[in-house]
Structure formats: structure tokens, C-alpha cells
Amino acid sequence: MSNHLYKNLIGGEWVPARTGKTFLNVNPADSDDIVGEFPSSGAEDVDAAVTAAAIAWQTWRLVPAPKRAEILYRTGEILTQRKEQYAREMTREMGKVLSETRGDVQEAIDTAYYMAGEGRRLFGQTTPSELRSKFAMSVRMPVGVVGMIAPWNFPMAIPSWKLFPALVCGNTCVIKPAEDTPLSTFNLVQSLMDAGLPPGVVNIVTGFGPDAGAPIVSHPGVRAISFTGSSEVGRMVGQTAAGNFKPCSLEMGGKNAMIVLEDANIDLALDGALWGAFGTTGQRCTATSRILLHKKIAAEFTEKLVARADALKVGNGLDEAVQMGPQINQQQIETSIRYCGIAQKEGAKLLTGGSPLEDGTFDKGHFFAPTVFAGVKPGMRIAREEVFGPVVALIECTDFDEAIEAANSIQYGLSTALYSRDVNKAFRAIRDLEAGITYVNAPTIGAEVHLPFGGVKQTGNGHREGGTGALDFYTTWKSVYVDYSDKLQRAQIDTGE
Ligand code: ADP
């Protein structure tokens, strides 16, 4: 059977890459299952997409925001109708289990409705002028053509966080999905088109980072960049954008700590740890990758966590009984192997897992065993560096203050969690944990779309996705002064009557 050949979307037309090259999108659970063949694009394709987006912007920016929003409402309805189909296709291209890919589509639906509501808000301010007969206000203006570069772990949710606020604000877009998961972006954009999105407002260019992503960042016609991915690439993207003074939103790594105190509900904390560490096969930027255990409960917690990790059913995410899918590709498997080696060399104790699963049903996919390390010290690399796999590090602490200090001792600051029934400690943790997100009695994963999403320190560069943070990125403020006095009035100078 020949592969379905997808094309780039440029100015409303489906066109092959000018490079003439393509790449295969392969199911990470089953190398026999080819999801599709996609264009491997280059700078010329990006240039054509940016030109189309710039033309479309001239009319899209003038469409009233409530009308732009109507397209998002319809997109939400279309995604709801197609949720099951899109979830299945996402499991095939990304690997995570069906309940999670349904959640991923649902997140795009939630974002569609939330951002559609903004069509009738997009509030600015009115404020008194210091001068008589003068009116002062600020309004949100679109930025123009926005470039978007997405990762593979939330193949539809993350593109929706970028596209929907950008669109309601009146921008046009060029998006490059991750090379491992382009289909979910196609499904998302197809839904927008079926909802009535005009040609050229969203353009898709698929391909690899250096060939198809880098030209988006450096293109002079792209006015702002939204990037989610690794810190290494984020640093390059940020540096290139800075050279042209381009606004650039970077969302990158995490090494997210869960603190479990001696008074915690241990079974609840275990449920959270299992979900936080092994959900999405540990491949979330918010994954629970460090668990800081109070010494009084450490032994009990560790024993139960290992038993539950061992009992997880790993396999093809299309099987409803499976609880943890594969890693995205062989490179990620190698990263997990490498970090397991590093952890053991550093003196951490491997309690379970630590290697790929290769036999029998696993032989055609990129599977890795749920892995738990104990005896980890906060300074070890396994406690400081992101693995992005099903690997969790357990660190014992003597008290609350030591746990907070350990949690804060890394370069990242995305998500954190505290399990305790002590309300005073909970509020101190909310105050003192250096992170963009803190959960109390819930794991480090589980963001909702109407709250700001992002981190401090080297997780990001201060921008937020989700909530009103996204509106701040996809608009620029214009201050407007209307003088109806019919005479020249000079601010700061004409201070009298
Ligand atoms: P991950 O480790 O999650 O794959 P990456 O940072 O490598 O993270 O990839 C995230 C996104 O960035 C992908 O869409 C990828 O193609 C893109 N990308 C990779 N390298 C570059 C680059 N040099 N310039 C722009 N985008 C890139």
C-alpha cells in the first residue's frame, strides 16, 4: 500500500515542498505502521508561506474580532465531532495512550472555546487624560505574521495554544509542526478551514528543524516567534530572534519536583507520582521527574511506587488496556539509556526498569521500562537534567525546608507539587517554590487552558501561553489620544487651566 502523501498548506493551496523531498511519519509503537509521508521543506517553502501570510494579514486584521471568533467556535464544534478519529491518529503518530490523546484533542477544543470568548473581550483600557477635552485609551493590535515551531509531545494541544489566540487577535500564521507528529497539526488546521478560515491565514510548512524551522525564525517578514521545545534549540531561536528585535516566546525544559511530606495522604501521592512520572511516558515538560520524600515516609512510598511502576501495562497506545505507550523515537530511547547509565555511575540506586523493552510485542517500537532511581542526591545529573522519558529520581529529605531548597536547586522552574495536609506548609510552598506552576495535592502535570502556562529561570523567557498571557504575546499595545478641545494642548507643559 502506498503512503498517503501530504503537502504543505500555503495560501490555501496544498503544495509539495520546493525541495522535492519528503519524510515518513512512523508509528513509534509499530514500525510497520506508516502514518503518512510529509514534505521536507526548506527556506523557499518558508518564504512562500510567509508571503502568503503577509497578503492574508491585510484582510484578516480587518475582520472584526467577534467574527474571527465565530470561526474558532465552529472549529471547537468540528473538533468535538472528530475527537475520536483525531485521537486515534495522534496515538498512531505520537504513541501516547488513547485516553491521553483524547485529552490532547480536548485541550484544543477547550482552547478554541476559551479564545473564541476573547473575540468579544480583548479588553484594553480607557483612562482619564491629564488634559481637558482629551480622551485616552489603549487598544490591542495584532502583531502581523507570527512564526510557530511546535514539539511532538502535545501534537494538537500545543499548536492550538499558539494558533487560536494568534488568530482571534488578528494575526496570520506560519506553523512548523514537529517532524515526528505533523498529522495532528494538519487535522487541527483542516478543522479551522472547514470552519471557514480564509486562505493564507494559517500556513503549514513541515520538515526538520534546521531546514524548515530556522528560516521561519530568521525571516524578516515574520514579526514574532512562538517556540516550544528543547533548551538547546530554544537558545538558538532566541538568539536569532534577538538579532532582529523580534518578540519571541520560548517554552522549554523542566525537572519538576513533587514534595511528599510526612503528613501526606500516601496513596493519593502515589497516584499522583505514577501519573506525573509515567503519564505520556514521562515525555511532558511538566513530568514529575524528581520526588522529594520526607525521610519518615520514604521507605513506604518507595516500595509502593516500585510495585506500581512494575505493574504498569506498557504497549501500543491503541490498546485500551495499555497504560504507558512507547517513547517517540530511538533518539529518546538512547537519551533514557544514557541517563540511566549516568545515574548509576553517580551512585543512584536503580530499583526497577533502566532499559528498553525489546522482546516479543515490543520489537517493533521504541519502548522503555518504567524506571525508578532511589538514593538520588540533589546535585546529581539525574536530579538536575531533563531526561524526557519514564525515569523518576527519588530524593530523601529531612524536613520541609530542605525539600524546598532541593526543589529550587536546579536551572529549570516549570512545575512543582506538594503533598501535605498542613495548610501552612502548603501556602509556604506556593510562596517559596521557584516555578511557574505549583500544585497542592496533585501531580506536576494537568494544566488547564485558561491559566497562564510557563516557567521561570531557564524554562522560558518570561512569556506565558494559555490564559491572558497568550493575548499579551499575540497583541501589541497602541495608546490612542483624541483631543477634542480644538486647540494645541501640551502634555506635562500646559499644566494650568
Ligand atoms: P525535542 O527534543 O522536543 O524534539 P527540539 O527543540 O529538538 O525538541 O524540537 C522542537 C521543535 O523545534 C521541532 O519542531 C523541531 O523541528 C524544531 N527545531 C529543531 N531545530 C531547530 C532549529 N535549529 N531552528 C528552528 N527550529 C528547530
PDB file of C-alpha atoms in Angstrom, residues 46-308:
ATOM      1  CA  VAL A  46       9.028  29.095   4.255  1.00  0.00           C
ATOM      2  CA  ASP A  47       9.405  32.229   2.151  1.00  0.00           C
ATOM      3  CA  ALA A  48       6.321  31.359   0.102  1.00  0.00           C
ATOM      4  CA  ALA A  49       4.347  30.672   3.289  1.00  0.00           C
ATOM      5  CA  VAL A  50       5.399  33.971   4.880  1.00  0.00           C
ATOM      6  CA  THR A  51       4.457  35.864   1.695  1.00  0.00           C
ATOM      7  CA  ALA A  52       1.028  34.214   1.668  1.00  0.00           C
ATOM      8  CA  ALA A  53       0.540  35.017   5.349  1.00  0.00           C
ATOM      9  CA  ALA A  54       1.535  38.647   4.810  1.00  0.00           C
ATOM     10  CA  ILE A  55      -1.020  39.022   1.994  1.00  0.00           C
ATOM     11  CA  ALA A  56      -3.745  37.358   4.062  1.00  0.00           C
ATOM     12  CA  TRP A  57      -2.973  39.628   7.008  1.00  0.00           C
ATOM     13  CA  GLN A  58      -4.080  42.692   5.056  1.00  0.00           C
ATOM     14  CA  THR A  59      -7.670  41.442   5.106  1.00  0.00           C
ATOM     15  CA  TRP A  60      -7.693  39.209   8.209  1.00  0.00           C
ATOM     16  CA  ARG A  61      -6.645  42.048  10.517  1.00  0.00           C
ATOM     17  CA  LEU A  62      -9.751  43.982   9.420  1.00  0.00           C
ATOM     18  CA  VAL A  63     -12.222  41.167  10.150  1.00  0.00           C
ATOM     19  CA  PRO A  64     -13.979  42.097  13.430  1.00  0.00           C
ATOM     20  CA  ALA A  65     -12.655  40.016  16.312  1.00  0.00           C
ATOM     21  CA  PRO A  66     -16.119  38.568  17.152  1.00  0.00           C
ATOM     22  CA  LYS A  67     -16.316  37.298  13.546  1.00  0.00           C
ATOM     23  CA  ARG A  68     -12.836  35.787  13.779  1.00  0.00           C
ATOM     24  CA  ALA A  69     -14.026  34.178  16.994  1.00  0.00           C
ATOM     25  CA  GLU A  70     -17.041  32.593  15.279  1.00  0.00           C
ATOM     26  CA  ILE A  71     -14.594  30.522  13.226  1.00  0.00           C
ATOM     27  CA  LEU A  72     -12.992  29.334  16.452  1.00  0.00           C
ATOM     28  CA  TYR A  73     -16.360  28.363  17.931  1.00  0.00           C
ATOM     29  CA  ARG A  74     -17.120  26.312  14.820  1.00  0.00           C
ATOM     30  CA  THR A  75     -13.634  24.793  14.984  1.00  0.00           C
ATOM     31  CA  GLY A  76     -14.359  23.696  18.554  1.00  0.00           C
ATOM     32  CA  GLU A  77     -17.555  22.007  17.351  1.00  0.00           C
ATOM     33  CA  ILE A  78     -15.808  20.274  14.434  1.00  0.00           C
ATOM     34  CA  LEU A  79     -13.005  19.046  16.701  1.00  0.00           C
ATOM     35  CA  THR A  80     -15.616  17.691  19.109  1.00  0.00           C
ATOM     36  CA  GLN A  81     -17.237  15.701  16.268  1.00  0.00           C
ATOM     37  CA  ARG A  82     -13.869  14.357  15.088  1.00  0.00           C
ATOM     38  CA  LYS A  83     -12.337  13.854  18.534  1.00  0.00           C
ATOM     39  CA  GLU A  84     -12.144  10.076  18.401  1.00  0.00           C
ATOM     40  CA  GLN A  85     -10.685   9.937  14.889  1.00  0.00           C
ATOM     41  CA  TYR A  86      -8.083  12.602  15.641  1.00  0.00           C
ATOM     42  CA  ALA A  87      -7.167  10.946  18.951  1.00  0.00           C
ATOM     43  CA  ARG A  88      -6.565   7.622  17.204  1.00  0.00           C
ATOM     44  CA  GLU A  89      -4.451   9.250  14.516  1.00  0.00           C
ATOM     45  CA  MET A  90      -2.491  11.051  17.228  1.00  0.00           C
ATOM     46  CA  THR A  91      -1.820   7.818  19.108  1.00  0.00           C
ATOM     47  CA  ARG A  92      -0.540   6.334  15.856  1.00  0.00           C
ATOM     48  CA  GLU A  93       1.884   9.173  15.215  1.00  0.00           C
ATOM     49  CA  MET A  94       2.902  10.027  18.777  1.00  0.00           C
ATOM     50  CA  GLY A  95       2.397   6.857  20.785  1.00  0.00           C
ATOM     51  CA  LYS A  96       0.675   8.071  23.929  1.00  0.00           C
ATOM     52  CA  VAL A  97      -2.364   6.113  25.044  1.00  0.00           C
ATOM     53  CA  LEU A  98      -5.827   6.855  23.712  1.00  0.00           C
ATOM     54  CA  SER A  99      -7.164   8.384  26.930  1.00  0.00           C
ATOM     55  CA  GLU A 100      -4.320  10.899  26.719  1.00  0.00           C
ATOM     56  CA  THR A 101      -4.693  11.690  23.018  1.00  0.00           C
ATOM     57  CA  ARG A 102      -8.414  12.240  23.612  1.00  0.00           C
ATOM     58  CA  GLY A 103      -7.305  14.664  26.310  1.00  0.00           C
ATOM     59  CA  ASP A 104      -4.941  16.341  23.857  1.00  0.00           C
ATOM     60  CA  VAL A 105      -7.763  16.935  21.349  1.00  0.00           C
ATOM     61  CA  GLN A 106      -9.968  18.084  24.228  1.00  0.00           C
ATOM     62  CA  GLU A 107      -7.357  20.653  25.164  1.00  0.00           C
ATOM     63  CA  ALA A 108      -7.560  22.072  21.644  1.00  0.00           C
ATOM     64  CA  ILE A 109     -11.372  22.170  21.976  1.00  0.00           C
ATOM     65  CA  ASP A 110     -11.112  23.970  25.329  1.00  0.00           C
ATOM     66  CA  THR A 111      -8.636  26.442  23.848  1.00  0.00           C
ATOM     67  CA  ALA A 112     -10.922  27.059  20.863  1.00  0.00           C
ATOM     68  CA  TYR A 113     -13.862  27.961  23.105  1.00  0.00           C
ATOM     69  CA  TYR A 114     -11.789  29.963  25.562  1.00  0.00           C
ATOM     70  CA  MET A 115     -10.102  32.021  22.848  1.00  0.00           C
ATOM     71  CA  ALA A 116     -13.363  32.389  20.910  1.00  0.00           C
ATOM     72  CA  GLY A 117     -14.758  34.111  24.004  1.00  0.00           C
ATOM     73  CA  GLU A 118     -11.917  36.603  23.738  1.00  0.00           C
ATOM     74  CA  GLY A 119     -13.372  37.780  20.423  1.00  0.00           C
ATOM     75  CA  ARG A 120     -15.852  39.826  22.439  1.00  0.00           C
ATOM     76  CA  ARG A 121     -13.335  40.902  25.068  1.00  0.00           C
ATOM     77  CA  LEU A 122      -9.738  41.604  24.033  1.00  0.00           C
ATOM     78  CA  PHE A 123     -10.007  44.342  26.624  1.00  0.00           C
ATOM     79  CA  GLY A 124      -7.856  47.436  26.590  1.00  0.00           C
ATOM     80  CA  GLN A 125      -8.015  50.346  28.999  1.00  0.00           C
ATOM     81  CA  THR A 126      -9.647  53.717  28.996  1.00  0.00           C
ATOM     82  CA  THR A 127      -8.140  56.190  31.387  1.00  0.00           C
ATOM     83  CA  PRO A 128      -8.525  59.922  32.044  1.00  0.00           C
ATOM     84  CA  SER A 129      -6.255  62.297  30.191  1.00  0.00           C
ATOM     85  CA  GLU A 130      -4.365  64.897  32.199  1.00  0.00           C
ATOM     86  CA  LEU A 131      -5.631  67.491  29.727  1.00  0.00           C
ATOM     87  CA  ARG A 132      -9.114  68.882  29.242  1.00  0.00           C
ATOM     88  CA  SER A 133     -11.307  67.657  26.411  1.00  0.00           C
ATOM     89  CA  LYS A 134      -8.942  64.856  25.605  1.00  0.00           C
ATOM     90  CA  PHE A 135      -9.737  61.146  25.551  1.00  0.00           C
ATOM     91  CA  ALA A 136      -7.166  58.435  26.272  1.00  0.00           C
ATOM     92  CA  MET A 137      -7.332  54.679  25.676  1.00  0.00           C
ATOM     93  CA  SER A 138      -5.189  51.707  24.814  1.00  0.00           C
ATOM     94  CA  VAL A 139      -6.178  49.041  22.304  1.00  0.00           C
ATOM     95  CA  ARG A 140      -4.725  45.645  21.427  1.00  0.00           C
ATOM     96  CA  MET A 141      -3.384  45.471  17.862  1.00  0.00           C
ATOM     97  CA  PRO A 142      -2.351  42.314  16.018  1.00  0.00           C
ATOM     98  CA  VAL A 143       1.366  41.766  15.563  1.00  0.00           C
ATOM     99  CA  GLY A 144       1.277  40.562  11.920  1.00  0.00           C
ATOM    100  CA  VAL A 145       2.731  37.308  10.601  1.00  0.00           C
ATOM    101  CA  VAL A 146       3.655  35.025  13.502  1.00  0.00           C
ATOM    102  CA  GLY A 147       6.009  32.043  13.144  1.00  0.00           C
ATOM    103  CA  MET A 148       5.316  28.972  15.271  1.00  0.00           C
ATOM    104  CA  ILE A 149       7.528  25.981  15.953  1.00  0.00           C
ATOM    105  CA  ALA A 150       5.943  23.102  17.846  1.00  0.00           C
ATOM    106  CA  PRO A 151       7.172  19.972  19.640  1.00  0.00           C
ATOM    107  CA  TRP A 152       5.850  16.421  19.291  1.00  0.00           C
ATOM    108  CA  ASN A 153       4.580  15.637  22.802  1.00  0.00           C
ATOM    109  CA  PHE A 154       1.272  17.535  22.572  1.00  0.00           C
ATOM    110  CA  PRO A 155       0.776  17.369  18.815  1.00  0.00           C
ATOM    111  CA  MET A 156      -2.583  19.161  18.716  1.00  0.00           C
ATOM    112  CA  ALA A 157      -2.852  20.945  22.080  1.00  0.00           C
ATOM    113  CA  ILE A 158       0.347  22.967  21.715  1.00  0.00           C
ATOM    114  CA  PRO A 159      -0.364  24.104  18.133  1.00  0.00           C
ATOM    115  CA  SER A 160      -3.842  25.139  19.371  1.00  0.00           C
ATOM    116  CA  TRP A 161      -2.313  27.193  22.216  1.00  0.00           C
ATOM    117  CA  LYS A 162      -0.348  29.042  19.571  1.00  0.00           C
ATOM    118  CA  LEU A 163      -2.784  29.295  16.659  1.00  0.00           C
ATOM    119  CA  PHE A 164      -6.077  30.111  18.394  1.00  0.00           C
ATOM    120  CA  PRO A 165      -5.031  33.149  20.420  1.00  0.00           C
ATOM    121  CA  ALA A 166      -2.955  34.410  17.474  1.00  0.00           C
ATOM    122  CA  LEU A 167      -5.982  34.138  15.182  1.00  0.00           C
ATOM    123  CA  VAL A 168      -8.540  35.760  17.448  1.00  0.00           C
ATOM    124  CA  CYS A 169      -6.100  38.644  17.914  1.00  0.00           C
ATOM    125  CA  GLY A 170      -5.952  39.164  14.131  1.00  0.00           C
ATOM    126  CA  ASN A 171      -2.576  37.663  13.229  1.00  0.00           C
ATOM    127  CA  THR A 172      -1.743  35.300  10.398  1.00  0.00           C
ATOM    128  CA  CYS A 173       0.475  32.284  10.974  1.00  0.00           C
ATOM    129  CA  VAL A 174       3.172  30.052   9.567  1.00  0.00           C
ATOM    130  CA  ILE A 175       3.446  26.896  11.645  1.00  0.00           C
ATOM    131  CA  LYS A 176       6.045  24.149  11.510  1.00  0.00           C
ATOM    132  CA  PRO A 177       4.936  21.051  13.413  1.00  0.00           C
ATOM    133  CA  ALA A 178       7.493  18.681  14.885  1.00  0.00           C
ATOM    134  CA  GLU A 179       8.830  16.212  12.319  1.00  0.00           C
ATOM    135  CA  ASP A 180       7.552  13.284  14.419  1.00  0.00           C
ATOM    136  CA  THR A 181       3.935  14.477  14.631  1.00  0.00           C
ATOM    137  CA  PRO A 182       2.838  16.634  11.683  1.00  0.00           C
ATOM    138  CA  LEU A 183      -0.531  14.930  11.120  1.00  0.00           C
ATOM    139  CA  SER A 184      -2.207  16.359  14.219  1.00  0.00           C
ATOM    140  CA  THR A 185      -1.391  19.896  13.062  1.00  0.00           C
ATOM    141  CA  PHE A 186      -2.936  19.055   9.681  1.00  0.00           C
ATOM    142  CA  ASN A 187      -6.053  17.795  11.451  1.00  0.00           C
ATOM    143  CA  LEU A 188      -6.251  20.932  13.554  1.00  0.00           C
ATOM    144  CA  VAL A 189      -5.824  23.256  10.594  1.00  0.00           C
ATOM    145  CA  GLN A 190      -8.240  21.214   8.454  1.00  0.00           C
ATOM    146  CA  SER A 191     -10.838  21.828  11.159  1.00  0.00           C
ATOM    147  CA  LEU A 192     -10.130  25.570  11.030  1.00  0.00           C
ATOM    148  CA  MET A 193     -10.529  25.546   7.245  1.00  0.00           C
ATOM    149  CA  ASP A 194     -13.756  23.577   7.439  1.00  0.00           C
ATOM    150  CA  ALA A 195     -14.958  26.183   9.939  1.00  0.00           C
ATOM    151  CA  GLY A 196     -14.392  28.907   7.332  1.00  0.00           C
ATOM    152  CA  LEU A 197     -10.853  30.151   7.901  1.00  0.00           C
ATOM    153  CA  PRO A 198      -9.853  32.176   4.802  1.00  0.00           C
ATOM    154  CA  PRO A 199      -6.879  31.018   2.666  1.00  0.00           C
ATOM    155  CA  GLY A 200      -3.427  32.142   3.753  1.00  0.00           C
ATOM    156  CA  VAL A 201      -4.398  32.924   7.337  1.00  0.00           C
ATOM    157  CA  VAL A 202      -2.714  29.725   8.551  1.00  0.00           C
ATOM    158  CA  ASN A 203       0.079  28.148   6.519  1.00  0.00           C
ATOM    159  CA  ILE A 204       1.757  24.845   7.325  1.00  0.00           C
ATOM    160  CA  VAL A 205       5.338  24.043   6.399  1.00  0.00           C
ATOM    161  CA  THR A 206       6.554  20.622   7.508  1.00  0.00           C
ATOM    162  CA  GLY A 207      10.109  19.421   7.843  1.00  0.00           C
ATOM    163  CA  PHE A 208      13.169  19.298  10.038  1.00  0.00           C
ATOM    164  CA  GLY A 209      14.277  21.983  12.449  1.00  0.00           C
ATOM    165  CA  PRO A 210      17.411  23.388  10.821  1.00  0.00           C
ATOM    166  CA  ASP A 211      15.878  23.274   7.284  1.00  0.00           C
ATOM    167  CA  ALA A 212      12.277  24.369   7.870  1.00  0.00           C
ATOM    168  CA  GLY A 213      12.289  25.852  11.392  1.00  0.00           C
ATOM    169  CA  ALA A 214      15.370  28.076  11.298  1.00  0.00           C
ATOM    170  CA  PRO A 215      14.220  30.013   8.169  1.00  0.00           C
ATOM    171  CA  ILE A 216      10.956  30.890   9.949  1.00  0.00           C
ATOM    172  CA  VAL A 217      12.894  32.401  12.845  1.00  0.00           C
ATOM    173  CA  SER A 218      15.211  34.448  10.626  1.00  0.00           C
ATOM    174  CA  HIS A 219      12.639  35.539   8.010  1.00  0.00           C
ATOM    175  CA  PRO A 220      12.306  39.341   8.031  1.00  0.00           C
ATOM    176  CA  GLY A 221       8.574  39.092   7.276  1.00  0.00           C
ATOM    177  CA  VAL A 222       7.887  37.163  10.480  1.00  0.00           C
ATOM    178  CA  ARG A 223       7.131  39.638  13.247  1.00  0.00           C
ATOM    179  CA  ALA A 224       7.096  37.291  16.257  1.00  0.00           C
ATOM    180  CA  ILE A 225       8.108  33.720  17.089  1.00  0.00           C
ATOM    181  CA  SER A 226       6.474  31.210  19.396  1.00  0.00           C
ATOM    182  CA  PHE A 227       8.673  28.191  20.121  1.00  0.00           C
ATOM    183  CA  THR A 228       8.167  25.148  22.335  1.00  0.00           C
ATOM    184  CA  GLY A 229      10.940  22.559  22.515  1.00  0.00           C
ATOM    185  CA  SER A 230      14.342  21.865  23.930  1.00  0.00           C
ATOM    186  CA  SER A 231      16.535  24.395  25.710  1.00  0.00           C
ATOM    187  CA  GLU A 232      19.353  23.894  23.186  1.00  0.00           C
ATOM    188  CA  VAL A 233      17.183  24.834  20.225  1.00  0.00           C
ATOM    189  CA  GLY A 234      15.317  27.484  22.222  1.00  0.00           C
ATOM    190  CA  ARG A 235      18.585  29.262  22.938  1.00  0.00           C
ATOM    191  CA  MET A 236      19.385  29.418  19.189  1.00  0.00           C
ATOM    192  CA  VAL A 237      15.859  30.550  18.339  1.00  0.00           C
ATOM    193  CA  GLY A 238      16.015  33.265  20.994  1.00  0.00           C
ATOM    194  CA  GLN A 239      19.416  34.492  19.857  1.00  0.00           C
ATOM    195  CA  THR A 240      18.358  34.719  16.210  1.00  0.00           C
ATOM    196  CA  ALA A 241      15.122  36.487  17.120  1.00  0.00           C
ATOM    197  CA  ALA A 242      17.011  38.922  19.356  1.00  0.00           C
ATOM    198  CA  GLY A 243      19.240  39.877  16.407  1.00  0.00           C
ATOM    199  CA  ASN A 244      16.159  41.269  14.690  1.00  0.00           C
ATOM    200  CA  PHE A 245      14.486  42.521  17.913  1.00  0.00           C
ATOM    201  CA  LYS A 246      11.662  40.063  17.292  1.00  0.00           C
ATOM    202  CA  PRO A 247       9.343  39.203  20.180  1.00  0.00           C
ATOM    203  CA  CYS A 248       9.985  35.548  20.927  1.00  0.00           C
ATOM    204  CA  SER A 249       8.126  33.280  23.326  1.00  0.00           C
ATOM    205  CA  LEU A 250      10.216  30.308  24.435  1.00  0.00           C
ATOM    206  CA  GLU A 251       8.762  27.377  26.354  1.00  0.00           C
ATOM    207  CA  MET A 252      11.390  24.784  27.192  1.00  0.00           C
ATOM    208  CA  GLY A 253      12.520  22.206  29.698  1.00  0.00           C
ATOM    209  CA  GLY A 254      11.648  21.227  33.221  1.00  0.00           C
ATOM    210  CA  LYS A 255      12.876  18.970  36.024  1.00  0.00           C
ATOM    211  CA  ASN A 256       9.741  19.063  38.050  1.00  0.00           C
ATOM    212  CA  ALA A 257       9.749  18.225  41.733  1.00  0.00           C
ATOM    213  CA  MET A 258       6.989  16.650  43.774  1.00  0.00           C
ATOM    214  CA  ILE A 259       7.449  17.001  47.541  1.00  0.00           C
ATOM    215  CA  VAL A 260       5.754  14.399  49.732  1.00  0.00           C
ATOM    216  CA  LEU A 261       5.713  15.356  53.423  1.00  0.00           C
ATOM    217  CA  GLU A 262       5.264  13.036  56.373  1.00  0.00           C
ATOM    218  CA  ASP A 263       1.608  14.032  56.862  1.00  0.00           C
ATOM    219  CA  ALA A 264       0.608  13.459  53.212  1.00  0.00           C
ATOM    220  CA  ASN A 265      -2.096  11.059  52.088  1.00  0.00           C
ATOM    221  CA  ILE A 266       0.407   8.497  50.806  1.00  0.00           C
ATOM    222  CA  ASP A 267      -1.950   6.663  48.468  1.00  0.00           C
ATOM    223  CA  LEU A 268      -3.023   9.939  46.887  1.00  0.00           C
ATOM    224  CA  ALA A 269       0.617  10.957  46.469  1.00  0.00           C
ATOM    225  CA  LEU A 270       1.352   7.570  44.868  1.00  0.00           C
ATOM    226  CA  ASP A 271      -1.477   8.007  42.386  1.00  0.00           C
ATOM    227  CA  GLY A 272      -0.065  11.432  41.564  1.00  0.00           C
ATOM    228  CA  ALA A 273       3.519  10.201  41.291  1.00  0.00           C
ATOM    229  CA  LEU A 274       2.585   7.384  38.940  1.00  0.00           C
ATOM    230  CA  TRP A 275       0.557   9.680  36.694  1.00  0.00           C
ATOM    231  CA  GLY A 276       3.084  12.531  36.855  1.00  0.00           C
ATOM    232  CA  ALA A 277       6.156  10.380  36.190  1.00  0.00           C
ATOM    233  CA  PHE A 278       4.854   7.852  33.669  1.00  0.00           C
ATOM    234  CA  GLY A 279       1.912   9.625  32.012  1.00  0.00           C
ATOM    235  CA  THR A 280       2.859  10.435  28.385  1.00  0.00           C
ATOM    236  CA  THR A 281       5.787   8.046  29.057  1.00  0.00           C
ATOM    237  CA  GLY A 282       7.435  10.838  31.047  1.00  0.00           C
ATOM    238  CA  GLN A 283       7.633  12.950  27.896  1.00  0.00           C
ATOM    239  CA  ARG A 284       5.963  16.081  29.216  1.00  0.00           C
ATOM    240  CA  CYS A 285       7.847  19.252  30.012  1.00  0.00           C
ATOM    241  CA  THR A 286       5.877  19.170  33.287  1.00  0.00           C
ATOM    242  CA  ALA A 287       6.578  15.469  34.026  1.00  0.00           C
ATOM    243  CA  THR A 288       7.245  14.584  37.652  1.00  0.00           C
ATOM    244  CA  SER A 289      10.899  13.673  37.315  1.00  0.00           C
ATOM    245  CA  ARG A 290      12.052  14.234  40.919  1.00  0.00           C
ATOM    246  CA  ILE A 291      10.194  13.120  44.026  1.00  0.00           C
ATOM    247  CA  LEU A 292      11.419  14.625  47.293  1.00  0.00           C
ATOM    248  CA  LEU A 293      10.364  12.311  50.097  1.00  0.00           C
ATOM    249  CA  HIS A 294      10.290  13.111  53.778  1.00  0.00           C
ATOM    250  CA  LYS A 295      12.508  10.506  55.461  1.00  0.00           C
ATOM    251  CA  LYS A 296       9.654   9.234  57.655  1.00  0.00           C
ATOM    252  CA  ILE A 297       7.583   8.059  54.696  1.00  0.00           C
ATOM    253  CA  ALA A 298      10.387   7.453  52.170  1.00  0.00           C
ATOM    254  CA  ALA A 299      10.681   3.685  52.628  1.00  0.00           C
ATOM    255  CA  GLU A 300       6.943   3.003  52.434  1.00  0.00           C
ATOM    256  CA  PHE A 301       6.441   5.330  49.480  1.00  0.00           C
ATOM    257  CA  THR A 302       9.414   3.905  47.570  1.00  0.00           C
ATOM    258  CA  GLU A 303       8.325   0.309  47.981  1.00  0.00           C
ATOM    259  CA  LYS A 304       4.778   1.035  46.862  1.00  0.00           C
ATOM    260  CA  LEU A 305       5.885   3.207  43.920  1.00  0.00           C
ATOM    261  CA  VAL A 306       8.186   0.494  42.591  1.00  0.00           C
ATOM    262  CA  ALA A 307       5.412  -2.094  42.851  1.00  0.00           C
ATOM    263  CA  ARG A 308       3.021   0.159  40.981  1.00  0.00           C
TER     264      ARG A 308
END
